[in-house]
mmCIF file with all atom_site columns, C-alpha atoms in Angstrom:
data_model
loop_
_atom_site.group_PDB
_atom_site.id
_atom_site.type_symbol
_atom_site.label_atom_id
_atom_site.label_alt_id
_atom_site.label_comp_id
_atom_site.label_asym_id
_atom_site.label_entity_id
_atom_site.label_seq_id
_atom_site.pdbx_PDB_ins_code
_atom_site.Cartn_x
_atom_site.Cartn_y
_atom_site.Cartn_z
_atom_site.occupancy
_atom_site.B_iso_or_equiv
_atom_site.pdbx_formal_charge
_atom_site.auth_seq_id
_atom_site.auth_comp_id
_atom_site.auth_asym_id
_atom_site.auth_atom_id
_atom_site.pdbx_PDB_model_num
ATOM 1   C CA . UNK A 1 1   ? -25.844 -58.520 -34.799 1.00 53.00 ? 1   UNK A CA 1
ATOM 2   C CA . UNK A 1 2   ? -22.806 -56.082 -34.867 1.00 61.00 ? 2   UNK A CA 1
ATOM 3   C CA . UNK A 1 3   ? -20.079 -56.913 -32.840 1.00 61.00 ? 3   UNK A CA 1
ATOM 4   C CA . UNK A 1 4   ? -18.387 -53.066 -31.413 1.00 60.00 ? 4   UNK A CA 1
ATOM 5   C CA . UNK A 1 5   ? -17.343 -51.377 -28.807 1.00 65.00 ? 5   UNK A CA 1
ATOM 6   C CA . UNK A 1 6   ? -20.238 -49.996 -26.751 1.00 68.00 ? 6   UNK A CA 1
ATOM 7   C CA . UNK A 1 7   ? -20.587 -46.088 -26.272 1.00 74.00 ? 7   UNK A CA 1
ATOM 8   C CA . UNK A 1 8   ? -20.091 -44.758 -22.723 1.00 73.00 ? 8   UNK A CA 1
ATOM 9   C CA . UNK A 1 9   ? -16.204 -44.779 -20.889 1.00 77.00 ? 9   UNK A CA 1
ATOM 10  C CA . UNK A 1 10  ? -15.477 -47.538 -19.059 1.00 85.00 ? 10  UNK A CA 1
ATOM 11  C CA . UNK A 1 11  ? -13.794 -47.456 -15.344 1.00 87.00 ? 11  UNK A CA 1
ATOM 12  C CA . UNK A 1 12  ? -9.916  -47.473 -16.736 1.00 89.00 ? 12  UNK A CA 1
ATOM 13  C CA . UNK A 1 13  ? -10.809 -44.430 -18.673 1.00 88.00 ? 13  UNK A CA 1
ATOM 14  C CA . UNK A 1 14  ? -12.509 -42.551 -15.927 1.00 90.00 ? 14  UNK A CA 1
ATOM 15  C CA . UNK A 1 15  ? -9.488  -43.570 -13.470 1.00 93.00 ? 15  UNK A CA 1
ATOM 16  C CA . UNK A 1 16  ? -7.006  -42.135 -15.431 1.00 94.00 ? 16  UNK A CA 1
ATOM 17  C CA . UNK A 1 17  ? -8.702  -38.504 -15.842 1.00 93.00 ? 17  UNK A CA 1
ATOM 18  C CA . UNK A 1 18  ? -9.111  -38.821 -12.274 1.00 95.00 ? 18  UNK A CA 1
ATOM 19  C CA . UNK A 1 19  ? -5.547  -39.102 -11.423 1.00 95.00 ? 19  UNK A CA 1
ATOM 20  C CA . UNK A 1 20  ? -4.793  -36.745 -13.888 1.00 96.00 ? 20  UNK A CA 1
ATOM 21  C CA . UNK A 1 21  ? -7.111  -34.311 -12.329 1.00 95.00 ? 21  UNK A CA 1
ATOM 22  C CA . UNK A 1 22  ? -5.154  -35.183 -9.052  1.00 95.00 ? 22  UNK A CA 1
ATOM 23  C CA . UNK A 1 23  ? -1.762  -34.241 -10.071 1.00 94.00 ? 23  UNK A CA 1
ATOM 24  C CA . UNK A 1 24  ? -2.830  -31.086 -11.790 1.00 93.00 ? 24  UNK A CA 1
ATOM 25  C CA . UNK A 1 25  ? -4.658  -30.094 -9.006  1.00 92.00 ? 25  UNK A CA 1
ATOM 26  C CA . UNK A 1 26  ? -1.805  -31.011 -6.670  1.00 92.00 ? 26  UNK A CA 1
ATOM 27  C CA . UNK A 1 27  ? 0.747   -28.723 -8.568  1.00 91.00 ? 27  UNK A CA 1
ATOM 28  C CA . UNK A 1 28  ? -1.993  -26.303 -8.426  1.00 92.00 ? 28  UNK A CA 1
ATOM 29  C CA . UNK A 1 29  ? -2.963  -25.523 -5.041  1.00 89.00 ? 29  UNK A CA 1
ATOM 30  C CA . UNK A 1 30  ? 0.671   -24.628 -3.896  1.00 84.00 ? 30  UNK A CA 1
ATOM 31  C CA . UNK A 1 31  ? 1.315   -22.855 -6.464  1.00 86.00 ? 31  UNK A CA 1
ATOM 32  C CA . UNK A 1 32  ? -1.560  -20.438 -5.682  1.00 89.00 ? 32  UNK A CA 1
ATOM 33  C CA . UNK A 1 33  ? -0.928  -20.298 -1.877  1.00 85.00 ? 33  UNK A CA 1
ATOM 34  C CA . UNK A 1 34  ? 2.629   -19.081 -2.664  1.00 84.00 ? 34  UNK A CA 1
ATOM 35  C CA . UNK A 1 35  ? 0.613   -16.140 -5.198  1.00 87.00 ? 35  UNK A CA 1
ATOM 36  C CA . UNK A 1 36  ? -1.527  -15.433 -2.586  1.00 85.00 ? 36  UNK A CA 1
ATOM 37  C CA . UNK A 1 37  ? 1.062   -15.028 0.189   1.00 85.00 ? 37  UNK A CA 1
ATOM 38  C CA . UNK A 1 38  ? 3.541   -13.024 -1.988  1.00 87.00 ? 38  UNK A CA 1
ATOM 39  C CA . UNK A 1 39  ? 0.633   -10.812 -2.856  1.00 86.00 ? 39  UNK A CA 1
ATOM 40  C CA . UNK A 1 40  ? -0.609  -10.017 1.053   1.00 85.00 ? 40  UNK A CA 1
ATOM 41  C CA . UNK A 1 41  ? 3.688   -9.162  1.673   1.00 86.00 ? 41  UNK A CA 1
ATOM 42  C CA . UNK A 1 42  ? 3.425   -6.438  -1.232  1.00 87.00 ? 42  UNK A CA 1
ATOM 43  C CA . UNK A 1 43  ? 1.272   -4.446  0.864   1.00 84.00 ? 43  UNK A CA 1
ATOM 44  C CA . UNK A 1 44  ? 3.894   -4.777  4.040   1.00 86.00 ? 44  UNK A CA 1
ATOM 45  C CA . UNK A 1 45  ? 6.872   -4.326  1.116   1.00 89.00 ? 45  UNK A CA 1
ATOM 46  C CA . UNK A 1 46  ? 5.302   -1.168  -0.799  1.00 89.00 ? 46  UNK A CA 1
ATOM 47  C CA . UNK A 1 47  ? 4.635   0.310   3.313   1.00 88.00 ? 47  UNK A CA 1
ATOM 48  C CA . UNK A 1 48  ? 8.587   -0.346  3.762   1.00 90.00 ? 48  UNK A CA 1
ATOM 49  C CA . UNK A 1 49  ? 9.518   1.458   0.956   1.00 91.00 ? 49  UNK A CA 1
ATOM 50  C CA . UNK A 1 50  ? 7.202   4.356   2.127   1.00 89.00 ? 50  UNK A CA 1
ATOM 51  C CA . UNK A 1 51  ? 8.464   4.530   5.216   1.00 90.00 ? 51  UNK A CA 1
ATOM 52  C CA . UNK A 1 52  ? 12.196  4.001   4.227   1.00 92.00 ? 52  UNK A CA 1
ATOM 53  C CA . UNK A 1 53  ? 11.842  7.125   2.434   1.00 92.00 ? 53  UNK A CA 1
ATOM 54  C CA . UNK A 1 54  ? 10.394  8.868   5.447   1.00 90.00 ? 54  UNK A CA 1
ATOM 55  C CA . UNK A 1 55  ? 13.429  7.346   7.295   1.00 91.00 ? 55  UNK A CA 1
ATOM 56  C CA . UNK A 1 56  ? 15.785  9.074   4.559   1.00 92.00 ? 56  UNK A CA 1
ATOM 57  C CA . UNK A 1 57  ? 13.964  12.221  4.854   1.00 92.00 ? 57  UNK A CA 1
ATOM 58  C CA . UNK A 1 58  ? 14.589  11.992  8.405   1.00 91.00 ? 58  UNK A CA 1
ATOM 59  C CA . UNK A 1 59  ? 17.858  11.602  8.805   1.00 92.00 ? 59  UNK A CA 1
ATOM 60  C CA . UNK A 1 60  ? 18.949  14.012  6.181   1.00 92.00 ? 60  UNK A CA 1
ATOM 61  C CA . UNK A 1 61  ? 17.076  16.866  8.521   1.00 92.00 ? 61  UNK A CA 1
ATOM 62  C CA . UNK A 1 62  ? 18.179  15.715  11.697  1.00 91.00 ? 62  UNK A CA 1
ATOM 63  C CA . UNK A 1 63  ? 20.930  13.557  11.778  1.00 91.00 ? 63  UNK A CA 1
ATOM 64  C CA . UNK A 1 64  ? 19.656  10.295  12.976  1.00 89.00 ? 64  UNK A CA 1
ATOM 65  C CA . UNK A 1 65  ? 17.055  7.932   12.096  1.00 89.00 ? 65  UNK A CA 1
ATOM 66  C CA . UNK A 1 66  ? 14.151  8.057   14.282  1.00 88.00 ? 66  UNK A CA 1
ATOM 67  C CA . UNK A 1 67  ? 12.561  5.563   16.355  1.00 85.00 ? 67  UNK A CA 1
ATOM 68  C CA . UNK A 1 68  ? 13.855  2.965   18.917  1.00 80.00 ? 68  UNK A CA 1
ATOM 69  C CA . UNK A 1 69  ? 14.333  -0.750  19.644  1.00 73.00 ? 69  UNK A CA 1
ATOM 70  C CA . UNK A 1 70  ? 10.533  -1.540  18.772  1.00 73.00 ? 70  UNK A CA 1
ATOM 71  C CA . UNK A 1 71  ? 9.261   1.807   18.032  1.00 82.00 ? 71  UNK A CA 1
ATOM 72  C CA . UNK A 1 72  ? 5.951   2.058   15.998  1.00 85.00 ? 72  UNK A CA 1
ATOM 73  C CA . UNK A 1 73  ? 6.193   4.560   13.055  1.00 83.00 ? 73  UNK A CA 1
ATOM 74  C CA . UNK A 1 74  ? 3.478   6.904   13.483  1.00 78.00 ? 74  UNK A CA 1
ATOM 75  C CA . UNK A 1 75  ? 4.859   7.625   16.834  1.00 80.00 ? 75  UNK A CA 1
ATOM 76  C CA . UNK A 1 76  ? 8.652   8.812   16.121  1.00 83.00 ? 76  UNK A CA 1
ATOM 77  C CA . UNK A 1 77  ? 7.799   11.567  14.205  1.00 84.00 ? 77  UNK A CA 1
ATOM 78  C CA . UNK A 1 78  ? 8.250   10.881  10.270  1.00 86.00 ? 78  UNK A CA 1
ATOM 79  C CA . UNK A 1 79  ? 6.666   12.790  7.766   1.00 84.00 ? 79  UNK A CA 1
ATOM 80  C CA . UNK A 1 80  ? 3.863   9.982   7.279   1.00 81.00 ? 80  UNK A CA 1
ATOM 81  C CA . UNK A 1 81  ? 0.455   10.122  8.080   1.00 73.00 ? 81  UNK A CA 1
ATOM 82  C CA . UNK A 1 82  ? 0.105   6.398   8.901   1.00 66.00 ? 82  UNK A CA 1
ATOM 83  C CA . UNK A 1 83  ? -0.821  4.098   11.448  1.00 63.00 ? 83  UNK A CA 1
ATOM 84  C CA . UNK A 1 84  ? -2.913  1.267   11.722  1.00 57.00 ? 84  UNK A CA 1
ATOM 85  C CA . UNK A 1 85  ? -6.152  3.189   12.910  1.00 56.00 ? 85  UNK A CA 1
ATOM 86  C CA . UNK A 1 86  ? -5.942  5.404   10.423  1.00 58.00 ? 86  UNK A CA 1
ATOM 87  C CA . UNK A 1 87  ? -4.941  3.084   7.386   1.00 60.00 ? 87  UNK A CA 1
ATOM 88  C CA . UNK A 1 88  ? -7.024  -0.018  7.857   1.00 59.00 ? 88  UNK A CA 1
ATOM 89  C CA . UNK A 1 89  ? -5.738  -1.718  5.342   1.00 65.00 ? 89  UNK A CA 1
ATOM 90  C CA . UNK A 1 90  ? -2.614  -3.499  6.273   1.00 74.00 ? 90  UNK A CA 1
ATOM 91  C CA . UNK A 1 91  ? -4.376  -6.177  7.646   1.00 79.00 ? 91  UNK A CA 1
ATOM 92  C CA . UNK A 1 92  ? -1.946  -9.060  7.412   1.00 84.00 ? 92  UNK A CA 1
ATOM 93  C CA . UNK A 1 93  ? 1.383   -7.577  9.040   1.00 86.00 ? 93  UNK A CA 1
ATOM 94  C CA . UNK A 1 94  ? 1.684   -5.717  12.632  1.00 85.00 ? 94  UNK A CA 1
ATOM 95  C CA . UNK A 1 95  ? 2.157   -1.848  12.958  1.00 85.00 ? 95  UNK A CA 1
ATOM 96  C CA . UNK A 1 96  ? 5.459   -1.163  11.391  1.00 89.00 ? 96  UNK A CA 1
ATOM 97  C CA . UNK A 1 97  ? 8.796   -0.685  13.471  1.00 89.00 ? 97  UNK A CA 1
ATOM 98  C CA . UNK A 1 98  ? 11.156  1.950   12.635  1.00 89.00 ? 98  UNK A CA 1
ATOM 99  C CA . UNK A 1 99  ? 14.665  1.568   14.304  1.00 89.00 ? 99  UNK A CA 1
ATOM 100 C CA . UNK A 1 100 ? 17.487  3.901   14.301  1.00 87.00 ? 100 UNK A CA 1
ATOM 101 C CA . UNK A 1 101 ? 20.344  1.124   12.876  1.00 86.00 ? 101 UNK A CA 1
ATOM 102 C CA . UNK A 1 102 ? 19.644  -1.005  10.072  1.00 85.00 ? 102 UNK A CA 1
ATOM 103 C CA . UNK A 1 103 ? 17.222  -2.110  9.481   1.00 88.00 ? 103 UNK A CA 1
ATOM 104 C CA . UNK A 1 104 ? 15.643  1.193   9.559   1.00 89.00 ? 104 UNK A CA 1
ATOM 105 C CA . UNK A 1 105 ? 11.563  -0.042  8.981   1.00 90.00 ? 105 UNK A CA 1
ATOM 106 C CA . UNK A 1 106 ? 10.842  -3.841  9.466   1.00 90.00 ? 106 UNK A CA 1
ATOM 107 C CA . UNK A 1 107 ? 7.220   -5.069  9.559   1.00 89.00 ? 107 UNK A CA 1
ATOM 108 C CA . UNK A 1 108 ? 6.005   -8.663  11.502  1.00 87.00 ? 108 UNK A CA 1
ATOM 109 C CA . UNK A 1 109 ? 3.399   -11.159 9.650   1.00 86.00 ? 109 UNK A CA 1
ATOM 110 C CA . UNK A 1 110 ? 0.684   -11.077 12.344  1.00 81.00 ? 110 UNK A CA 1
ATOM 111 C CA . UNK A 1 111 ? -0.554  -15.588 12.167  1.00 70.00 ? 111 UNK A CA 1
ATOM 112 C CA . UNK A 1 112 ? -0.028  -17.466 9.285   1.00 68.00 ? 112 UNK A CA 1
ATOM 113 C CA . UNK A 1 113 ? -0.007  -21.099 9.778   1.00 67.00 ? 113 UNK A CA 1
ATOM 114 C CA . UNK A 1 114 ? 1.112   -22.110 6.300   1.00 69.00 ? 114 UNK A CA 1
ATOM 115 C CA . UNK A 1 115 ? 4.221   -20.003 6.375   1.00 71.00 ? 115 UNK A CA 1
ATOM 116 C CA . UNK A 1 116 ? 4.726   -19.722 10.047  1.00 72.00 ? 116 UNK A CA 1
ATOM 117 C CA . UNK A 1 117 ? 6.058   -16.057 11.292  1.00 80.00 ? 117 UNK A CA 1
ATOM 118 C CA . UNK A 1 118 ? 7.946   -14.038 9.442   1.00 85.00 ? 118 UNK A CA 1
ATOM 119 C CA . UNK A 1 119 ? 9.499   -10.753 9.516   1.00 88.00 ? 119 UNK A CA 1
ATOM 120 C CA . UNK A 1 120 ? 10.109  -8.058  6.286   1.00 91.00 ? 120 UNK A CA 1
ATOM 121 C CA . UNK A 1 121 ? 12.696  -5.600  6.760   1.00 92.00 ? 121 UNK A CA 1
ATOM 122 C CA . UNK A 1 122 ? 13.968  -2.688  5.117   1.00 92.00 ? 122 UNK A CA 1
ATOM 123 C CA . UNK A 1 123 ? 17.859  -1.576  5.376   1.00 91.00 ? 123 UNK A CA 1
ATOM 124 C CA . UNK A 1 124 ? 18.150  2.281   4.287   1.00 88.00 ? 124 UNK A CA 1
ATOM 125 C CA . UNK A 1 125 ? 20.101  0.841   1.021   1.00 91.00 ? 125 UNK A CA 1
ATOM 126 C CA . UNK A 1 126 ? 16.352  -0.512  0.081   1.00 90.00 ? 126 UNK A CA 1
ATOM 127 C CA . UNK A 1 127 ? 17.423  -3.602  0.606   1.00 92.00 ? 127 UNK A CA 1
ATOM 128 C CA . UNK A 1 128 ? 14.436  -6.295  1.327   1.00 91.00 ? 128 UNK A CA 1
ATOM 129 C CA . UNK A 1 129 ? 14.760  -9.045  3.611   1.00 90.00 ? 129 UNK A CA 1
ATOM 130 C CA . UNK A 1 130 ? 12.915  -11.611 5.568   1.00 88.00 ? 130 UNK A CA 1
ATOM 131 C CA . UNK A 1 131 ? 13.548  -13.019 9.104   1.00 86.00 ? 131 UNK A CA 1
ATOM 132 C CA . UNK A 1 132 ? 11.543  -16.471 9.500   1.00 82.00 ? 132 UNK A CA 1
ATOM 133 C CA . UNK A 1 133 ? 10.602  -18.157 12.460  1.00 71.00 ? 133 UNK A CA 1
ATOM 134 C CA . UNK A 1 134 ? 12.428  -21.708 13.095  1.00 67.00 ? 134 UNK A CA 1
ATOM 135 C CA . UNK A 1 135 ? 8.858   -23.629 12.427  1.00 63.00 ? 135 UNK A CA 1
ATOM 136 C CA . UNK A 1 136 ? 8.688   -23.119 9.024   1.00 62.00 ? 136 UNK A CA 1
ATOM 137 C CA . UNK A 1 137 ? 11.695  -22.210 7.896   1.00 61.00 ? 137 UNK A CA 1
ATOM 138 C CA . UNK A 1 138 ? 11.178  -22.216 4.171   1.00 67.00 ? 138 UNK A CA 1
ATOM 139 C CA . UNK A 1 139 ? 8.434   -19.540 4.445   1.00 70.00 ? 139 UNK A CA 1
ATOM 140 C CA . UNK A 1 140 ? 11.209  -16.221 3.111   1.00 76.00 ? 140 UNK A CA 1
ATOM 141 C CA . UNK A 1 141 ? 12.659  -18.779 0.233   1.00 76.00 ? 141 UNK A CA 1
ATOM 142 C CA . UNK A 1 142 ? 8.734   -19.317 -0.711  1.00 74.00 ? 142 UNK A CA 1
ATOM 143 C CA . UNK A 1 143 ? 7.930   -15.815 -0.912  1.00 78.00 ? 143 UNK A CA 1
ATOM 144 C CA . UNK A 1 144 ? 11.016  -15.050 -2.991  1.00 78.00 ? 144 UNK A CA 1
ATOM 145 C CA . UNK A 1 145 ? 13.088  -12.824 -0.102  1.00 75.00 ? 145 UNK A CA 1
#
């Protein structure tokens, strides 16, 4: 009779990958979420640009920059065909505001519970910031802004 070690794992091996598993997977997740979330704000930061452009346009034909305290930017008269009914596909921030004072374009997260509220704006330098909401106040420093 040969005295070995049986073939198979026994319950400290299969503990270990486990936690293993569990720490990879915890650096993981977040990590992912933050991809995720920077990736639905390039579609409100690439609609900044476009719009601070418009802005630019604007004021070097009349003067000013258009819009208002909370004016929406297919309404003040920029050189953009946009707006929400006819561009579908912003579907993560609300209808861009286009002020006359910096910042000139600034675009609201509509609900995201992980990140809480935030706000993008665009100063007519190009400049890219983010206003968060007091809940989560991290959210800007996760996305990078």
């Amino acid at each position: 009779m040969k005295l070995g070690r049986k073939k198979g794992i026994n319950l400290l091996e299969l503990m270990i990958v486990v936690v293993i598993i569990g720490v990879l997977v915890g650096i993981a997740i977040p990590q992912y979420l933050n991809v995720v979330e920077r990736q639905k704000a390039s579609e409100a930061v690439q609609l900044l640009g476009v719009l601070r452009q418009a802005q630019i346009r604007y004021y070097a034909a009349n003067g000013a920059f258009a819009g208002g305290a909370s004016s929406p930017c297919d309404t003040v008269g920029l050189d953009v065909d946009w707006s929400r009914s006819t561009d579908p596909t912003l579907a993560y921030f609300n209808q861009p505001q286009c002020a006359v004072v910096n910042p000139i374009v600034k675009m609201e997260r509509i609900d995201n519970a992980a990140y809480g509220k935030y706000t993008l704006q665009i100063d007519e330098d190009g400049a890219i910031s983010c206003v968060f909401d007091v809940a989560v106040p991290n959210g800007c420093t996760r996305l990078g802004y």
